[in-house]
Coordinates of C-alpha atoms in Angstrom, one line a residue:
Chain H
M4 CA -0.7 -28.2 -14.2
I5 CA -3.9 -26.5 -15.2
S6 CA -5.1 -26.9 -18.8
K7 CA -5.5 -24.2 -21.4
E8 CA -9.2 -25.0 -21.4
E9 CA -9.4 -24.2 -17.7
V10 CA -7.5 -21.0 -18.3
R11 CA -10.0 -19.9 -21.0
H12 CA -12.9 -20.9 -18.7
I13 CA -11.5 -18.9 -15.7
A14 CA -10.9 -15.9 -18.0
K15 CA -14.5 -16.0 -19.1
L16 CA -15.8 -16.3 -15.5
A17 CA -13.8 -13.3 -14.7
R18 CA -15.0 -11.5 -17.8
L19 CA -11.4 -11.0 -19.0
G20 CA -10.5 -11.1 -22.6
I21 CA -7.2 -12.9 -23.3
T22 CA -5.5 -13.8 -26.6
E23 CA -4.5 -17.4 -27.5
E24 CA -0.8 -16.5 -26.8
E25 CA -1.8 -15.1 -23.4
A26 CA -3.8 -18.3 -22.6
E27 CA -0.6 -20.3 -23.1
E28 CA 1.6 -17.8 -21.0
F29 CA -1.0 -17.7 -18.2
Q30 CA -1.2 -21.5 -18.2
G31 CA 2.5 -21.7 -17.4
E32 CA 2.5 -18.9 -14.9
L33 CA -0.7 -19.9 -13.0
S34 CA 0.5 -23.5 -12.8
S35 CA 3.7 -22.5 -11.3
I36 CA 2.0 -20.2 -8.8
L37 CA -0.6 -22.8 -7.9
G38 CA 2.3 -25.2 -7.5
Y39 CA 3.9 -23.0 -4.9
I40 CA 0.5 -22.6 -3.1
E41 CA 0.2 -26.4 -2.7
K42 CA 2.5 -26.2 0.3
L43 CA -0.6 -25.2 2.4
K44 CA -1.7 -28.8 2.1
E45 CA 1.0 -29.6 4.7
V46 CA -0.7 -27.6 7.4
N47 CA -3.0 -29.3 9.9
V48 CA -6.1 -27.1 9.9
E49 CA -8.4 -29.4 11.9
N50 CA -10.6 -27.5 14.3
V51 CA -9.2 -24.2 13.2
E52 CA -11.7 -21.4 12.5
P53 CA -11.2 -19.4 9.4
T54 CA -10.2 -15.7 9.8
S55 CA -11.7 -13.4 7.2
S56 CA -10.4 -10.2 8.7
A57 CA -7.7 -9.2 11.2
Q58 CA -10.1 -7.7 13.7
E59 CA -13.1 -9.3 15.3
L60 CA -15.5 -6.6 14.3
A61 CA -18.9 -7.9 13.1
N62 CA -22.2 -6.3 12.1
V63 CA -21.1 -2.7 12.5
K64 CA -24.4 -0.8 12.0
R65 CA -25.8 2.7 11.5
G66 CA -29.3 4.0 11.8
D67 CA -31.6 3.2 8.8
A68 CA -31.8 6.8 7.6
A69 CA -31.2 8.0 4.1
N70 CA -28.7 10.8 3.6
A71 CA -29.6 13.4 0.9
P72 CA -27.3 12.8 -2.1
D73 CA -24.9 15.5 -3.0
P74 CA -26.0 16.6 -6.5
D75 CA -22.5 17.7 -7.3
V76 CA -21.1 14.3 -6.7
S77 CA -24.1 12.5 -8.3
G78 CA -23.6 14.6 -11.4
K79 CA -19.9 13.8 -11.5
L80 CA -20.5 10.1 -11.0
V81 CA -22.8 9.9 -14.0
S82 CA -20.5 12.0 -16.2
E83 CA -17.7 9.4 -15.8
S84 CA -19.8 6.9 -17.7
P85 CA -18.8 6.4 -21.3
S86 CA -22.4 6.0 -22.4
K87 CA -25.2 8.0 -20.8
K88 CA -28.4 9.8 -21.3
D89 CA -29.6 12.5 -18.9
S90 CA -28.9 11.1 -15.4
Y91 CA -29.0 7.5 -16.6
I92 CA -26.1 5.2 -17.5
K93 CA -26.7 3.3 -20.8
V94 CA -26.0 -0.4 -21.0
R95 CA -26.3 -3.0 -23.8
A96 CA -29.2 -5.3 -23.6
V97 CA -28.9 -7.5 -20.6
L98 CA -31.5 -10.0 -21.5
Chain V
M24 CA 17.3 27.3 0.7
N25 CA 17.2 23.5 0.4
F26 CA 13.7 22.8 1.6
S27 CA 14.1 19.2 0.5
E28 CA 16.2 18.4 3.5
L29 CA 13.8 19.9 6.1
T30 CA 11.3 17.9 8.1
I31 CA 7.7 18.7 8.6
N32 CA 8.4 20.3 12.0
D33 CA 11.3 22.3 10.5
L34 CA 9.0 23.6 7.8
H35 CA 6.3 24.4 10.3
G36 CA 8.8 26.4 12.4
G37 CA 10.0 28.3 9.4
L38 CA 6.4 29.2 8.3
K39 CA 5.6 30.3 11.8
R40 CA 8.7 32.5 12.0
K41 CA 7.6 33.9 8.6
E42 CA 11.0 33.0 7.1
Y43 CA 9.2 31.8 4.0
S44 CA 5.6 31.3 2.9
A45 CA 3.5 28.3 1.8
R46 CA 3.5 29.7 -1.7
E47 CA 7.3 29.7 -1.8
L48 CA 7.4 26.1 -0.6
A49 CA 4.9 25.0 -3.2
E50 CA 6.9 26.8 -5.9
Y51 CA 10.1 25.2 -4.8
F52 CA 8.8 21.6 -4.8
L53 CA 6.8 22.1 -8.0
E54 CA 9.9 23.5 -9.8
K55 CA 12.1 20.6 -8.5
I56 CA 9.5 18.1 -9.8
D57 CA 9.3 19.8 -13.1
K58 CA 13.1 19.8 -13.5
N59 CA 14.0 16.4 -12.1
D60 CA 11.0 14.0 -12.2
K61 CA 11.4 13.0 -15.8
D62 CA 14.3 10.8 -14.7
V63 CA 12.4 9.3 -11.7
L64 CA 8.8 9.3 -12.9
S65 CA 7.4 9.5 -9.4
F66 CA 4.4 11.7 -10.4
L67 CA 1.6 10.7 -12.8
T68 CA -0.3 14.0 -12.3
V69 CA 1.0 17.3 -10.9
S70 CA -1.8 19.4 -9.4
E71 CA -0.2 22.8 -9.7
E72 CA -3.5 24.8 -9.5
L73 CA -4.7 22.9 -6.5
A74 CA -1.4 23.3 -4.8
F75 CA -1.2 27.0 -5.3
N76 CA -4.9 27.5 -4.2
Q77 CA -4.2 25.4 -1.0
A78 CA -0.9 27.3 -0.4
K79 CA -2.8 30.6 -0.6
E80 CA -5.4 29.3 2.0
A81 CA -2.6 28.2 4.2
D82 CA -0.8 31.6 3.9
D83 CA -4.0 33.4 4.7
L84 CA -4.4 31.3 7.8
I85 CA -0.8 31.8 8.9
K86 CA -1.1 35.6 8.4
K87 CA -3.9 35.7 11.0
G88 CA -1.1 35.3 13.5
N89 CA -2.6 32.6 15.6
D90 CA -1.5 29.0 16.0
F91 CA -2.0 26.8 12.9
P92 CA -1.8 23.1 12.3
V93 CA 1.6 21.4 11.8
L94 CA 0.7 20.3 8.3
A95 CA -0.6 23.6 7.2
G96 CA 1.3 24.9 4.1
V97 CA 3.5 21.8 4.0
P98 CA 3.5 20.1 0.6
C99 CA 2.8 16.4 0.1
A100 CA 2.2 13.8 -2.6
I101 CA -0.6 11.3 -2.7
K102 CA -0.6 7.7 -4.2
D103 CA -2.8 7.5 -7.3
S104 CA -5.1 5.0 -5.7
I105 CA -6.3 7.6 -3.1
L106 CA -9.1 9.9 -4.4
V107 CA -8.4 13.6 -4.4
K108 CA -11.6 15.4 -5.6
N109 CA -11.4 16.8 -9.2
I110 CA -7.9 15.4 -9.8
R111 CA -7.3 12.6 -12.2
C112 CA -7.0 9.2 -10.4
T113 CA -5.6 6.2 -12.3
A114 CA -4.5 3.6 -9.8
G115 CA -1.6 3.2 -12.2
S116 CA -3.9 1.6 -14.8
K117 CA -5.0 2.4 -18.4
I118 CA -8.6 1.4 -17.4
L119 CA -8.7 4.6 -15.3
E120 CA -6.4 6.8 -17.4
N121 CA -9.1 9.5 -17.8
Y122 CA -11.0 9.1 -14.6
T123 CA -11.5 12.2 -12.4
A124 CA -12.1 11.6 -8.7
P125 CA -15.6 12.8 -7.8
Y126 CA -14.9 13.1 -4.1
D127 CA -12.1 13.1 -1.5
A128 CA -11.0 10.1 0.4
T129 CA -11.5 10.5 4.2
C130 CA -7.7 10.8 4.8
I131 CA -7.6 13.6 2.2
K132 CA -10.5 15.4 3.9
K133 CA -8.5 15.1 7.1
L134 CA -5.4 16.5 5.5
K135 CA -7.3 19.3 3.9
S136 CA -8.9 20.3 7.2
E137 CA -5.3 20.9 8.3
Y138 CA -4.6 23.1 5.3
C139 CA -2.3 20.7 3.5
V140 CA -0.8 21.4 0.1
I141 CA -1.1 18.5 -2.5
L142 CA 1.5 18.6 -5.2
G143 CA 0.2 15.7 -7.2
K144 CA -0.7 12.0 -7.5
T145 CA 2.1 9.5 -7.6
N146 CA 3.0 6.5 -9.7
Q147 CA 2.3 3.0 -8.6
D148 CA 2.0 -0.6 -9.8
E149 CA -1.3 -1.1 -11.5
F150 CA -4.1 -1.5 -8.8
A151 CA -1.3 -2.0 -6.3
M152 CA -0.3 -5.3 -7.9
G153 CA 3.5 -5.4 -7.8
S154 CA 6.6 -5.1 -5.6
S155 CA 8.8 -3.1 -7.9
G156 CA 6.9 -0.4 -9.6
E157 CA 7.4 -2.1 -13.0
N158 CA 3.7 -2.9 -13.4
S159 CA 2.6 0.7 -13.8
A160 CA 0.8 1.2 -17.1
F161 CA 2.6 4.5 -17.4
G162 CA 6.2 3.5 -17.0
P163 CA 8.1 2.4 -13.9
T164 CA 9.4 4.7 -11.2
R165 CA 13.2 4.7 -10.9
N166 CA 15.0 4.5 -7.6
P167 CA 16.4 8.0 -6.8
R168 CA 19.5 6.4 -5.2
D169 CA 20.3 4.4 -8.4
K170 CA 18.3 5.1 -11.5
E171 CA 19.1 1.6 -13.0
R172 CA 17.2 0.0 -10.2
V173 CA 13.6 -0.3 -9.1
S174 CA 12.2 1.9 -6.4
G175 CA 10.1 -1.0 -5.1
G176 CA 6.3 -1.0 -5.1
S177 CA 3.5 -0.8 -5.2
S178 CA 3.7 2.7 -3.7
S179 CA 6.7 3.4 -5.9
G180 CA 6.0 7.0 -6.7
S181 CA 5.1 8.0 -3.1
I182 CA 8.3 6.7 -1.8
A183 CA 10.5 7.9 -4.6
A184 CA 9.0 11.4 -4.3
V185 CA 10.1 11.6 -0.7
A186 CA 13.5 10.0 -1.3
A187 CA 14.2 12.4 -4.2
G188 CA 13.2 15.4 -2.1
F189 CA 10.1 16.2 -4.3
A190 CA 7.8 16.2 -1.3
P191 CA 8.3 16.4 2.5
Y192 CA 5.8 13.5 3.0
S193 CA 3.4 11.4 1.1
L194 CA 0.7 8.9 1.5
G195 CA 0.9 5.3 0.2
S196 CA -1.0 2.1 0.7
D197 CA 0.1 -1.2 1.9
T198 CA -1.6 -4.6 1.3
G199 CA 1.3 -7.0 1.4
G200 CA 4.3 -4.6 1.9
S201 CA 3.6 -1.8 -0.6
I202 CA 4.7 1.0 1.6
R203 CA 7.4 -0.8 3.6
F204 CA 9.1 -2.6 0.7
P205 CA 9.8 0.5 -1.4
A206 CA 10.7 2.5 1.8
S207 CA 13.4 -0.1 2.5
L208 CA 14.7 0.0 -1.1
C209 CA 14.8 3.8 -1.2
G210 CA 15.9 4.6 2.3
V211 CA 13.0 6.4 3.8
V212 CA 10.5 5.8 6.6
G213 CA 7.2 4.1 5.7
L214 CA 4.4 2.9 8.1
K215 CA 1.7 0.4 7.6
P216 CA -0.8 1.1 10.3
T217 CA -2.9 -1.4 12.3
Y218 CA -5.7 -2.7 10.1
G219 CA -8.6 -0.3 10.7
A220 CA -6.5 2.6 12.1
V221 CA -6.9 4.6 9.0
S222 CA -10.1 4.8 7.0
R223 CA -10.1 3.1 3.6
Y224 CA -12.9 5.3 2.3
G225 CA -11.7 6.8 -1.0
L226 CA -8.9 4.2 -1.4
I227 CA -9.3 2.3 -4.6
A228 CA -9.7 -1.2 -3.1
M229 CA -7.4 -4.1 -3.8
A230 CA -7.8 -6.6 -1.0
S231 CA -10.3 -5.2 1.5
S232 CA -9.2 -7.3 4.6
L233 CA -5.6 -6.3 4.0
D234 CA -5.4 -2.7 2.6
Q235 CA -4.2 0.2 4.7
I236 CA -3.2 3.8 3.9
G237 CA 0.0 5.0 5.6
P238 CA 2.5 7.8 5.7
V239 CA 5.9 8.0 4.1
A240 CA 8.5 10.6 5.3
K241 CA 12.2 11.1 5.9
T242 CA 11.9 10.7 9.7
V243 CA 9.9 8.6 12.1
E244 CA 8.6 11.8 13.8
D245 CA 7.3 13.1 10.5
A246 CA 5.5 9.8 9.8
E247 CA 4.0 10.0 13.3
T248 CA 2.8 13.6 12.7
V249 CA 1.0 12.5 9.6
F250 CA -0.4 9.4 11.1
K251 CA -2.0 11.3 13.9
V252 CA -3.9 13.4 11.4
I253 CA -5.1 10.6 9.0
S254 CA -6.0 8.0 11.6
G255 CA -9.3 7.6 13.5
R256 CA -12.7 5.9 13.2
D257 CA -14.7 6.9 10.1
P258 CA -18.5 6.1 9.9
L259 CA -17.9 5.7 6.1
D260 CA -15.5 2.7 6.7
S261 CA -17.1 0.2 9.0
T262 CA -13.8 -1.6 9.3
S263 CA -12.1 1.4 10.9
S264 CA -11.7 1.5 14.6
S265 CA -12.0 4.0 17.3
C266 CA -8.9 3.1 19.1
D267 CA -7.3 4.1 22.3
F268 CA -3.7 4.5 21.1
Y269 CA -1.5 3.5 23.9
E270 CA 0.7 6.4 24.7
H271 CA 4.1 5.6 26.1
K272 CA 7.7 6.6 26.1
A273 CA 9.9 3.7 25.4
N274 CA 12.6 3.2 28.0
I275 CA 15.2 1.3 26.0
S276 CA 16.3 -0.9 28.9
D277 CA 12.7 -2.0 29.5
L278 CA 12.2 -2.9 25.8
K279 CA 11.8 -6.6 24.9
I280 CA 12.6 -7.2 21.3
G281 CA 11.6 -10.5 19.6
I282 CA 13.6 -11.8 16.7
P283 CA 11.7 -14.6 14.9
R284 CA 14.0 -17.4 13.9
E285 CA 12.0 -18.2 10.8
Y286 CA 12.9 -14.8 9.3
F287 CA 16.6 -15.6 9.5
T288 CA 16.9 -19.0 7.9
G289 CA 18.3 -17.7 4.6
G290 CA 16.3 -16.2 1.8
M291 CA 18.0 -12.8 2.1
D292 CA 21.3 -11.6 0.7
K293 CA 24.4 -11.3 2.8
K294 CA 24.5 -7.5 3.0
T295 CA 20.9 -7.3 4.1
E296 CA 21.5 -10.0 6.8
E297 CA 24.6 -8.3 8.1
T298 CA 22.9 -4.9 8.3
I299 CA 19.8 -6.2 10.1
K300 CA 21.8 -8.2 12.6
D301 CA 24.0 -5.2 13.2
A302 CA 21.0 -3.0 13.8
I303 CA 19.7 -5.5 16.4
K304 CA 23.1 -5.6 18.1
K305 CA 22.9 -1.8 18.4
F306 CA 19.6 -2.1 20.4
E307 CA 21.2 -4.8 22.6
K308 CA 24.2 -2.5 23.3
E309 CA 21.8 0.2 24.5
G310 CA 20.2 -2.2 27.0
A311 CA 17.2 -3.6 25.2
K312 CA 16.5 -7.3 25.8
I313 CA 16.8 -9.4 22.7
E314 CA 14.8 -12.6 22.7
E315 CA 14.7 -15.2 20.0
I316 CA 11.1 -16.2 19.3
S317 CA 9.3 -18.6 16.9
L318 CA 6.5 -17.8 14.5
P319 CA 6.2 -21.4 13.2
Y320 CA 3.6 -20.7 10.5
S321 CA 5.7 -18.0 8.9
P322 CA 6.8 -20.2 5.9
Y323 CA 3.1 -20.4 4.9
A324 CA 2.4 -16.7 5.0
L325 CA 3.3 -16.0 1.4
A326 CA 1.1 -18.8 0.1
V327 CA -1.8 -17.7 2.3
Y328 CA -1.4 -14.1 1.0
Y329 CA -1.3 -15.2 -2.7
I330 CA -4.6 -16.9 -2.2
I331 CA -6.5 -14.4 -0.1
M332 CA -5.3 -11.2 -1.9
P333 CA -6.0 -12.3 -5.5
A334 CA -9.4 -13.7 -4.3
E335 CA -10.4 -10.4 -2.8
A336 CA -8.9 -8.4 -5.6
S337 CA -10.8 -10.4 -8.2
A338 CA -14.0 -9.3 -6.5
N339 CA -12.9 -5.7 -6.0
L340 CA -11.9 -5.3 -9.6
A341 CA -15.1 -6.7 -11.0
R342 CA -16.4 -3.1 -11.0
Y343 CA -14.1 -2.1 -13.9
D344 CA -16.5 -3.2 -16.5
G345 CA -16.5 -0.4 -19.1
I346 CA -20.0 0.6 -18.0
K347 CA -19.9 3.0 -15.0
Y348 CA -16.6 4.6 -15.6
G349 CA -13.2 4.1 -17.1
Y350 CA -12.0 2.7 -20.4
S351 CA -14.7 1.1 -22.4
E352 CA -14.4 -1.1 -25.5
G353 CA -17.8 0.1 -26.6
G354 CA -17.5 0.6 -30.3
A355 CA -16.5 -2.8 -31.7
A356 CA -18.4 -4.8 -29.1
E357 CA -21.5 -6.7 -30.3
D358 CA -23.1 -7.4 -26.9
L359 CA -22.7 -6.8 -23.2
L360 CA -20.3 -9.7 -22.7
D361 CA -18.1 -8.2 -25.4
V362 CA -18.0 -4.9 -23.7
Y363 CA -16.8 -6.6 -20.5
L364 CA -14.2 -8.8 -22.2
G365 CA -12.9 -6.1 -24.5
S366 CA -12.7 -3.3 -21.9
R367 CA -11.0 -5.5 -19.3
E368 CA -8.6 -7.0 -21.9
A369 CA -7.4 -3.6 -23.1
G370 CA -7.7 -1.7 -19.9
F371 CA -5.9 -4.2 -17.5
G372 CA -2.2 -5.1 -17.7
K373 CA -1.0 -8.7 -17.6
E374 CA -0.2 -8.8 -13.8
V375 CA -3.7 -7.6 -13.0
R376 CA -5.3 -10.2 -15.3
R377 CA -3.1 -12.9 -13.8
R378 CA -4.1 -12.1 -10.3
I379 CA -7.8 -11.8 -11.1
M380 CA -7.6 -15.2 -12.7
L381 CA -5.8 -16.7 -9.7
G382 CA -8.4 -15.3 -7.4
T383 CA -11.3 -16.4 -9.6
Y384 CA -9.8 -19.9 -9.8
T385 CA -9.4 -20.3 -6.0
L386 CA -12.9 -19.0 -5.4
S387 CA -14.6 -21.1 -8.0
A388 CA -16.8 -24.1 -7.2
G389 CA -14.8 -27.2 -6.5
Y390 CA -11.7 -25.3 -5.4
Y391 CA -13.0 -22.9 -2.8
D392 CA -12.5 -25.3 0.2
A393 CA -9.1 -26.5 -0.9
Y394 CA -7.6 -23.1 -1.5
Y395 CA -9.5 -20.1 -0.1
L396 CA -11.1 -21.7 3.0
R397 CA -7.8 -23.5 3.8
A398 CA -5.9 -20.2 3.4
Q399 CA -8.3 -18.5 5.8
K400 CA -7.6 -21.2 8.4
V401 CA -3.9 -20.9 8.1
R402 CA -4.4 -17.1 8.4
T403 CA -5.8 -17.8 11.9
L404 CA -2.7 -19.8 12.8
I405 CA -0.4 -17.0 11.6
K406 CA -2.4 -14.5 13.6
R407 CA -2.1 -16.7 16.7
D408 CA 1.7 -17.0 16.3
F409 CA 2.0 -13.2 16.7
E410 CA -0.5 -13.1 19.6
K411 CA 1.6 -15.7 21.5
A412 CA 4.8 -13.9 20.7
F413 CA 3.5 -10.6 21.9
K414 CA 2.8 -12.1 25.3
K415 CA 6.6 -12.3 25.7
V416 CA 7.9 -9.4 23.7
D417 CA 7.0 -5.7 23.1
V418 CA 8.1 -5.4 19.4
I419 CA 9.3 -7.8 16.8
M420 CA 12.2 -6.9 14.4
T421 CA 12.9 -8.4 11.0
P422 CA 14.2 -7.4 7.6
V423 CA 11.7 -5.8 5.2
S424 CA 13.2 -7.0 2.0
P425 CA 15.3 -10.1 1.2
T426 CA 17.5 -7.9 -1.1
Q427 CA 18.5 -4.4 -1.7
A428 CA 17.0 -2.6 -4.8
F429 CA 17.3 -4.8 -7.8
K430 CA 17.7 -3.9 -11.5
F431 CA 14.8 -3.5 -13.9
G432 CA 13.7 -6.8 -15.5
E433 CA 15.7 -8.8 -12.9
K434 CA 12.6 -10.5 -11.5
A435 CA 10.5 -10.9 -14.6
D436 CA 9.0 -14.3 -13.5
P437 CA 5.9 -13.5 -11.5
L438 CA 6.6 -16.1 -8.7
T439 CA 10.1 -14.7 -8.3
M440 CA 8.7 -11.2 -7.8
Y441 CA 6.1 -12.5 -5.3
L442 CA 9.0 -13.9 -3.1
S443 CA 10.1 -10.3 -2.5
D444 CA 7.1 -10.1 -0.1
L445 CA 8.4 -12.8 2.1
F446 CA 9.0 -10.7 5.2
T447 CA 6.1 -8.2 4.8
V448 CA 2.9 -10.2 4.1
A449 CA 2.4 -11.9 7.5
V450 CA 2.0 -8.5 9.1
N451 CA -1.0 -7.6 6.8
L452 CA -2.6 -11.0 7.4
A453 CA -2.4 -10.5 11.1
G454 CA -3.5 -6.8 10.8
L455 CA -0.5 -5.5 12.8
P456 CA 1.2 -2.2 12.5
A457 CA 4.8 -2.2 11.1
I458 CA 7.3 0.5 10.1
S459 CA 10.3 0.4 7.9
V460 CA 13.2 2.6 9.2
P461 CA 16.4 3.0 7.1
C462 CA 19.6 1.5 8.5
K463 CA 22.8 3.4 8.4
M464 CA 24.7 2.5 5.2
Q465 CA 28.3 3.3 4.1
G466 CA 29.0 5.6 1.2
S467 CA 27.0 4.7 -1.9
E468 CA 25.7 1.4 -0.6
L469 CA 22.0 0.8 -1.4
P470 CA 19.5 1.3 1.4
V471 CA 18.3 -1.5 3.8
G472 CA 15.2 -1.0 6.0
L473 CA 14.6 -2.5 9.4
Q474 CA 11.1 -3.6 10.1
I475 CA 9.6 -3.0 13.5
I476 CA 6.3 -4.8 14.1
G477 CA 4.0 -3.9 17.0
K478 CA 0.8 -5.1 18.7
P479 CA -2.5 -4.0 17.3
F480 CA -2.9 -0.2 17.8
D481 CA 0.6 0.0 19.4
E482 CA 1.8 2.5 16.8
S483 CA 3.1 4.7 19.6
L484 CA 5.6 2.1 20.7
I485 CA 6.9 1.4 17.3
F486 CA 7.3 5.1 16.6
E487 CA 9.3 5.5 19.9
T488 CA 11.4 2.5 19.0
G489 CA 12.0 3.8 15.5
K490 CA 13.1 7.2 17.0
V491 CA 15.5 5.4 19.3
F492 CA 16.9 3.6 16.2
E493 CA 17.4 6.8 14.3
K494 CA 19.6 8.0 17.2
I495 CA 21.7 4.8 17.7
R496 CA 22.0 3.4 14.2

C-alpha cells in the first residue's frame, strides 16, 4: 500500500497537479495496480538480459548534415505556443 | 447506391468504370456521417474541405484515363493521434483540444501520394490510454452494433467508423491491443503490424517500444491493400525497418497452427470460448494441422505491459507542459512549476494522470530495478516463448478479447479494465504482427474476433490465413 505522501511526491515529480480527493483515490488505485504487478517477483530472471525493444536494432545513424528547416512548418510550430514573441516561445523565469 | 457495403477494390473498380466519381463518394460518406454519427461519436473532426479538395485531385487524375492507385478517391478516416497537416489533432485529450497539426505523419504522406480522401479524425481514448473508448475527453464512442455498449479502445472511433459504414477503411494505432480489441468488439478487421513495419513519425507517441499504426477495414484484403501503402522503412523513424516481406500463398493443408494452452485456461466468457474453439475446428476440418503449444510466461505479460507502457508514456507525455503547445494554465500560475502543475492537472484526464504516476513511480530511484528492469527481463522471456513456438508452428491463434462488447461503466475499476488486454499485450511486447478477423455470429449476437499472430514481418502469411478464415468461417 503506497502512502498519500508518496502519491503527492510522485505527482510532483511528474509535474502533475492533483487535488486532495484525487490523492486519496489515486492512492487506492495505484496500490491495487502495484499489488497486481507484484506477481513479477515470482519469475526467475537470473542471467536474463533486459529487452528494451522488440527488434535488435541499435545505433541507426544518418550523415551529420543539417536539413534546411521548412519555414512554413517552423512558423506553425511557434504559433502553437500560448505565449510567444516574434519567433521565440516565452517561458516563466527558470532560475 | 450503398457505398458503405463496398470494399476498396469494389470502389476502385467503380471509379475506373466511371460508374461514380470520387466527389460522389466523398459526398455520400460525409452525408452519412453528418446524419448518423451523433449516435456513435466516431469522429472528433470532420475535414469536409480537405476531403472535397482531395476528391477533386483524385477525379482529375482518374479523368486522364490511365491507371491510378487503388486507394485513389477512396475515403478514409484517421485516428486523432496521427497528424494530418492543418487539421486539428487532439489525441482525444483536452490538452490538445485546439492544436493544429503542423505537418503530415509519414503514413499520411504515403496515403496522400496515392490520392486518398480523408474524411476526418476519429475519436479515441485520451493518449491511447484505455480499452473501451470511455477515456476520451470528448465523450465515448458507441458500438454501432449495440449503442448501449462500448466500441472498445483506444482506436474506438477508427473502428466504429468502419463498422458503421462511415468510411471504407481507417487507420488506428495499437500499443497493447488498441486496434485489435475494438475490431473484435465491433466485428471488423484490424491489423497490428510487426513493430517497425510502419513508421511512427507523426504518431503522437504513447509507448515508443510498443506503438504501431495499422489499418482497419471490413475485409482482410482491404487491410492488406492499405498496409502495403503505409508500410516501409522511413529515415524519419529510426525504429522502422526495411523488410523483405515474405510473399507466400498459404496452402491450408501445409499450415501449422499453434494454440497456446495458457490462453485457454479460463478468463474468457463462454460464448467467446465456444466461438474461438469453433473457428479453430473449422481450420482443422480444412486440413490445417492444429498443435497445442505452450507460452509459459504468458501469465506475466499483462504485469510486464503495465510497467513498461506507463513508464514509457510518462516520459513521452512530459512534453505537454503548457509551454510549447496545447492547453496552458498561464493566467493564474505564479511561477514555472505552477504552469506545469496547472496545465497538466486541467488538461489531462484521470486515467492519463494515473498512468503517468504509475510510470514515474516504477522509474524512480529505489524502484527502477524492482519494477522496470525486472519487467524488461521478463519481456525477454516472453519474446523467447514466441521464438521457440514459431520454430514448430507457422501462426498462432487465440481470442482477442476475454468478453464481447460490455456496457458503459461496467469496468469502472482501472485494474478490471486493464484485464481486457489479457490476450493482446504479449504480441506488442514481442513486436509481432497480429490481426483480428471477425468470426461468424448468429443473428444479433455480439461480434467476436479471432486473433492470428505471425512471425516478425510475416504479415503476408497472416493475411492469407485471414482470407482463408473469411471463406470457411
